[in-house]
Coordinates of C-alpha atoms in Angstrom, one line a residue:
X9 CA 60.7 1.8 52.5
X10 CA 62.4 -1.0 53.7
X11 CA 61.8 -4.8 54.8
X12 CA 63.3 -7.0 57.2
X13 CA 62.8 -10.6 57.9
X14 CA 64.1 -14.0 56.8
X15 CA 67.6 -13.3 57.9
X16 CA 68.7 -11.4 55.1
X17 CA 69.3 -7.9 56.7
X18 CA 67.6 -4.6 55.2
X19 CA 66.5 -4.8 52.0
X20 CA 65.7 -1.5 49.7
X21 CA 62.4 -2.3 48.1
X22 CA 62.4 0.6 45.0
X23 CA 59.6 1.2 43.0
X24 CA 59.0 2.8 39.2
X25 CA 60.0 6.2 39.2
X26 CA 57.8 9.1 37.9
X27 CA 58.3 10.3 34.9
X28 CA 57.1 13.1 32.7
X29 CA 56.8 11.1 29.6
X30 CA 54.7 8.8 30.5
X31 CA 52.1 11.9 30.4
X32 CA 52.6 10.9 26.2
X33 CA 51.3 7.6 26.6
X34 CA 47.4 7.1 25.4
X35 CA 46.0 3.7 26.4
X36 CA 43.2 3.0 23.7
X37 CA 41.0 0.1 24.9
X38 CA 38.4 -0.9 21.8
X39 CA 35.1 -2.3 22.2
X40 CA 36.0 -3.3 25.5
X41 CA 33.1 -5.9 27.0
X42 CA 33.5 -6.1 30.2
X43 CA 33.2 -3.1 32.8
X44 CA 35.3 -4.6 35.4
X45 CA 38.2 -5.7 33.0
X46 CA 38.5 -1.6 32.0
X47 CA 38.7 -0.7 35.6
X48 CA 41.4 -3.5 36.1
X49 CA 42.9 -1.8 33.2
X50 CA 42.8 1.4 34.9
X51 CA 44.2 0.6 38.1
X52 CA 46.8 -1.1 36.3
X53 CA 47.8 2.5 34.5
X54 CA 47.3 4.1 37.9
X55 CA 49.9 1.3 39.8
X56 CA 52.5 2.5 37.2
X57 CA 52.2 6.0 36.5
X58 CA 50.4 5.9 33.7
X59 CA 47.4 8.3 33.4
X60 CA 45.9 9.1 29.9
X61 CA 42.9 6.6 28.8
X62 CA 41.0 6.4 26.2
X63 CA 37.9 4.1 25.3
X64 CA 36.3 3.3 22.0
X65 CA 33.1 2.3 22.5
X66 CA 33.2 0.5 25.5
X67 CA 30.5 -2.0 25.7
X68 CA 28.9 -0.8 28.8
X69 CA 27.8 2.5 29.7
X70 CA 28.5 2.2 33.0
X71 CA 32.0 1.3 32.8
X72 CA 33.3 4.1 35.0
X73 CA 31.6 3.0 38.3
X74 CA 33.8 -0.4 37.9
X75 CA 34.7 -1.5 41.2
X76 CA 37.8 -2.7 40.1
X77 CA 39.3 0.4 39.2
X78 CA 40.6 0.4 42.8
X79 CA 42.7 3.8 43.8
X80 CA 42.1 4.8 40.2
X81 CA 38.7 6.2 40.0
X82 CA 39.3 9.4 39.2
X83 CA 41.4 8.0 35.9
X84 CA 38.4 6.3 35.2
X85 CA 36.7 8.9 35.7
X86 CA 38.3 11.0 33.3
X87 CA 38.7 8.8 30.6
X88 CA 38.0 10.1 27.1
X89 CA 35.5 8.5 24.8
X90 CA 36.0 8.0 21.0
X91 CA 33.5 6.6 18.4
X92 CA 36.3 5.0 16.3
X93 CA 40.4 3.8 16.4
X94 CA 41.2 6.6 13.9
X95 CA 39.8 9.2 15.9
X96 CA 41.5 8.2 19.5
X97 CA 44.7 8.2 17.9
X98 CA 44.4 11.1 15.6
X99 CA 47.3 13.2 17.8
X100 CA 49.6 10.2 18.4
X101 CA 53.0 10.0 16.4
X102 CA 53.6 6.4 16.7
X103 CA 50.3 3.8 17.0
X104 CA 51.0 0.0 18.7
X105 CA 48.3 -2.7 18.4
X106 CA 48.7 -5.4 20.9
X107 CA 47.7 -9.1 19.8
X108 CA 47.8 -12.7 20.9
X109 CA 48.4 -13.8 17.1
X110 CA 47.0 -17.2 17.3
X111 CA 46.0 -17.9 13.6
X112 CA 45.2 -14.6 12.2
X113 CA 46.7 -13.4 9.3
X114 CA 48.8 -10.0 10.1
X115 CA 50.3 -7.3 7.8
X116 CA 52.0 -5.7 10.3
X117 CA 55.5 -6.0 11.4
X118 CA 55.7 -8.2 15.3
X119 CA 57.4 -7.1 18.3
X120 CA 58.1 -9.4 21.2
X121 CA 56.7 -6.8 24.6
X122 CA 61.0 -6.7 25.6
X123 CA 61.7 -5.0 22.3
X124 CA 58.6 -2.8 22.0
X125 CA 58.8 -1.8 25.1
X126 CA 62.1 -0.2 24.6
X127 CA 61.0 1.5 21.1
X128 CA 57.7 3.0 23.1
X129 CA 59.9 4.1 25.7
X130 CA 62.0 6.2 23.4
X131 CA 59.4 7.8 21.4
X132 CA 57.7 8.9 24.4
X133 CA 60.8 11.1 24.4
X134 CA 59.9 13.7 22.2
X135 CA 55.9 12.4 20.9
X136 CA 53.0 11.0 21.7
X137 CA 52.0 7.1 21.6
X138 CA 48.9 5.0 21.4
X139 CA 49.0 1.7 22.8
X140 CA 45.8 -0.1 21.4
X141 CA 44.0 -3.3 23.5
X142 CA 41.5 -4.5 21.5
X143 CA 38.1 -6.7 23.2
X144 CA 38.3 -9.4 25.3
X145 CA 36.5 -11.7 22.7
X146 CA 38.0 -10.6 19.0
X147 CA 40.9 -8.5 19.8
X148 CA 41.3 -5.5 17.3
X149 CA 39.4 -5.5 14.2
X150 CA 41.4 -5.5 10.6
X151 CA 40.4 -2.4 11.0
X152 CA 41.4 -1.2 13.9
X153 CA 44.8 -2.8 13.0
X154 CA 45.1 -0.7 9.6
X155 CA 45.9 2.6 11.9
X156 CA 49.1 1.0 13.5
X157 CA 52.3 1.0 12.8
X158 CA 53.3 -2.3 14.3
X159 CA 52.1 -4.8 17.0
X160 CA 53.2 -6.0 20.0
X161 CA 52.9 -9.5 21.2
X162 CA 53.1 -10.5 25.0
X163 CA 55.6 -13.7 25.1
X164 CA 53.0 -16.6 26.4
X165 CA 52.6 -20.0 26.3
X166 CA 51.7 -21.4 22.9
X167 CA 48.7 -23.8 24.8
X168 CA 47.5 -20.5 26.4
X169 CA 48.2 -17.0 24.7
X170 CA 45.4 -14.5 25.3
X171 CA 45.6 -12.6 28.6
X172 CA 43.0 -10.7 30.6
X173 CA 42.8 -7.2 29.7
X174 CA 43.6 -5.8 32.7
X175 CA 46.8 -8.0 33.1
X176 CA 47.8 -7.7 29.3
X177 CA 47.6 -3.9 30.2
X178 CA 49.6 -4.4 33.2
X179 CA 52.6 -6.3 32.2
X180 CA 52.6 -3.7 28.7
X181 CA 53.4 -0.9 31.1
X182 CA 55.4 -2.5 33.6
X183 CA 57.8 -3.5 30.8
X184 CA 57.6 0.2 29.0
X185 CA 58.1 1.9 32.5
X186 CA 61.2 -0.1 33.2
X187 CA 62.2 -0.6 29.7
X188 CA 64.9 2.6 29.8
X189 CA 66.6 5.2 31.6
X190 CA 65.0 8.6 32.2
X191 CA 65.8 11.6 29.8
X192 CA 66.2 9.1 26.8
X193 CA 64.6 11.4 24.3
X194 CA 64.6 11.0 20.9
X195 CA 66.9 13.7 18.6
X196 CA 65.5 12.4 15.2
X197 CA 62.4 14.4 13.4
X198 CA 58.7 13.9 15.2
X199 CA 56.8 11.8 12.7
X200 CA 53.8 13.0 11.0
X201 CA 50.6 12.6 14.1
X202 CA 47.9 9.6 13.3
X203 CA 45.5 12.2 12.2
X204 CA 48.0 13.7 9.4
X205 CA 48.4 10.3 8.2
X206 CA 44.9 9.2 8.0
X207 CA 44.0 12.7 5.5
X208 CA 46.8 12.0 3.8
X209 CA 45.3 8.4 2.7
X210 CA 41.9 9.3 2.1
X211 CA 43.3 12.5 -0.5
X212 CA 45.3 9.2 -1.7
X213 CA 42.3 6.5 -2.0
X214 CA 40.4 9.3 -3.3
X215 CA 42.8 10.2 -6.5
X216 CA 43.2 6.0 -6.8
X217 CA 39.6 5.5 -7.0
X218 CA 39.5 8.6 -9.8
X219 CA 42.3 7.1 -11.8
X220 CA 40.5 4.0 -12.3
X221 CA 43.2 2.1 -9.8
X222 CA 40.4 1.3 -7.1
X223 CA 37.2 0.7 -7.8
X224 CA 34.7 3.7 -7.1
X225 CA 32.5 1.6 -4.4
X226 CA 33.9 1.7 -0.8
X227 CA 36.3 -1.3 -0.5
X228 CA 36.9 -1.8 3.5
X229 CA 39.9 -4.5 2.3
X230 CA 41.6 -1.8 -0.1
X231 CA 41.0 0.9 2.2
X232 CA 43.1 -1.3 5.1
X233 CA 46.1 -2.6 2.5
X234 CA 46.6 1.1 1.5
X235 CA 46.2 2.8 5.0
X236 CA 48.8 0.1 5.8
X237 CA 51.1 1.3 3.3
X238 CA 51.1 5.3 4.0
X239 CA 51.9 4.2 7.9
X240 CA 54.3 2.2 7.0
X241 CA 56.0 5.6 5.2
X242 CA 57.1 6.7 8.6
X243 CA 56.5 10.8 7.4
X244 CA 58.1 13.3 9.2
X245 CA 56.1 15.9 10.3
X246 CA 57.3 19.0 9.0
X247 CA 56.8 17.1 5.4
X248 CA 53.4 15.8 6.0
X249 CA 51.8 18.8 4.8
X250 CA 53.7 19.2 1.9
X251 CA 52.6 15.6 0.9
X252 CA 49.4 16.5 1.7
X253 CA 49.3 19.7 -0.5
X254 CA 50.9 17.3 -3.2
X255 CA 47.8 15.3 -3.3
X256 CA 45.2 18.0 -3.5
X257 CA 46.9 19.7 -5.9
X258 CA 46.5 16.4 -7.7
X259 CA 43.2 15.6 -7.0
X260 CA 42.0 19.7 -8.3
X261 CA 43.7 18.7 -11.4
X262 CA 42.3 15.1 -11.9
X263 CA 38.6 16.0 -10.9
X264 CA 38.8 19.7 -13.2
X265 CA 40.3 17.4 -16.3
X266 CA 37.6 14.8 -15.3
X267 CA 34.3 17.6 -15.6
X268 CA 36.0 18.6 -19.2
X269 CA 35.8 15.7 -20.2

């Protein structure tokens, strides 16, 4: 395609090339409120090649009849639902929360959308990756946060640094889609999926609250600091369930002492 006008000659106008690992790419938008920002969201995903969404509970039920989800219905249309973070990005290697910071207190460790971009680009190589929105009004819940590996901040003015959804979306995958060259793949180990992660913390919370080290009530906060911890671990795969058999051989032994006693 090509333009002319304002004395300047041709002009090549190129745009995003295709690319086969953007197929490993899950957008997870959480507790989104408003029907028409998900459909902007979609389009968005749709204008740069991006096809694989997933919602966790989305506000309205009719979210897939959004008129602006313009060109992209049937992405819309095929989005998959999920009743919590944990089990939309269950399959995913590597887990990226977006955020506007503001004041919050975060436990995670920041990258500027340039950088992130680039590291999201090159796992896509060889695994697959959740990039998590969270709602218009909150963002992502602590713990919605606890699943991630790291966050990802859009570079905004400090007077004004929340972004629509559906433009937040769009610049993320604008940046990730031009971010590298094709074929960068990854040679290092896959990393241990979301959903390996998560078993192996609850086997782990489970033998702490035995032991004595967390209490045995249900404790949201030490639930989140520890889930934190195991991400931040960075398992590879092939030893994940050798860890895992670690901590319920463990936990046999702690619970068969504990009925002697």
């Amino acid at each position: 395609m090509t333009e002319r006008g304002g004395g300047l000659g041709d002009r090549k106008i190129t745009s995003l090339p295709s690319d086969r690992d953007f197929g490993r790419l899950c957008v997870v938008l959480v507790a989104t409120r408003n029907p028409l920002n998900l459909g902007a969201a979609a389009r968005a995903m749709s204008n740069f090649g991006f096809a694989r969404l997933r919602v966790v509970n989305p506000y309205e039920v009719a979210f897939r009849e959004a008129r602006s989800a313009v060109g992209a219905a049937e992405l819309l249309k095929n989005a998959e639902e999920y009743g919590s973070a944990a089990e939309a990005v269950a399959d995913c290697s590597l887990v990226v929360g977006t955020t506007a910071v503001r004041n919050r207190e975060l436990h995670h460790r920041m990258h500027a959308l340039p950088e992130g971009a680039r590291v999201i680009r090159k796992k896509l190589g060889s695994s697959r990756v959740a990039l998590l929105f969270g709602s218009e009004k909150t963002g992502l819940s602590n713990e919605s946060l606890s699943h991630c590996d790291w966050l990802l901040r859009i570079p905004t003015r400090e007077e004004h640094p929340s972004m629509n959804l559906g433009q937040a979306v769009a610049v993320c995958l604008y940046e990730i889609g031009r971010s590298a060259p094709r074929g960068i793949g990854s040679a290092r180990s896959k990393t241990a999926s979301a959903g390996s992660m998560e078993r192996i913390t609850q086997e782990l919370l489970e033998a702490l609250r035995i032991s004595g080290y967390l209490k045995t009530d249900r404790s949201t906060v030490s639930e989140t600091k520890v889930r934190r911890m195991v991400r931040r671990l960075g398992v590879p795969a092939e030893d994940a369930e050798v860890l895992l058999g670690m901590l319920k051989q463990m936990l046999w032994k702690m619970k068969r002492s504990e009925h002697e006693s």
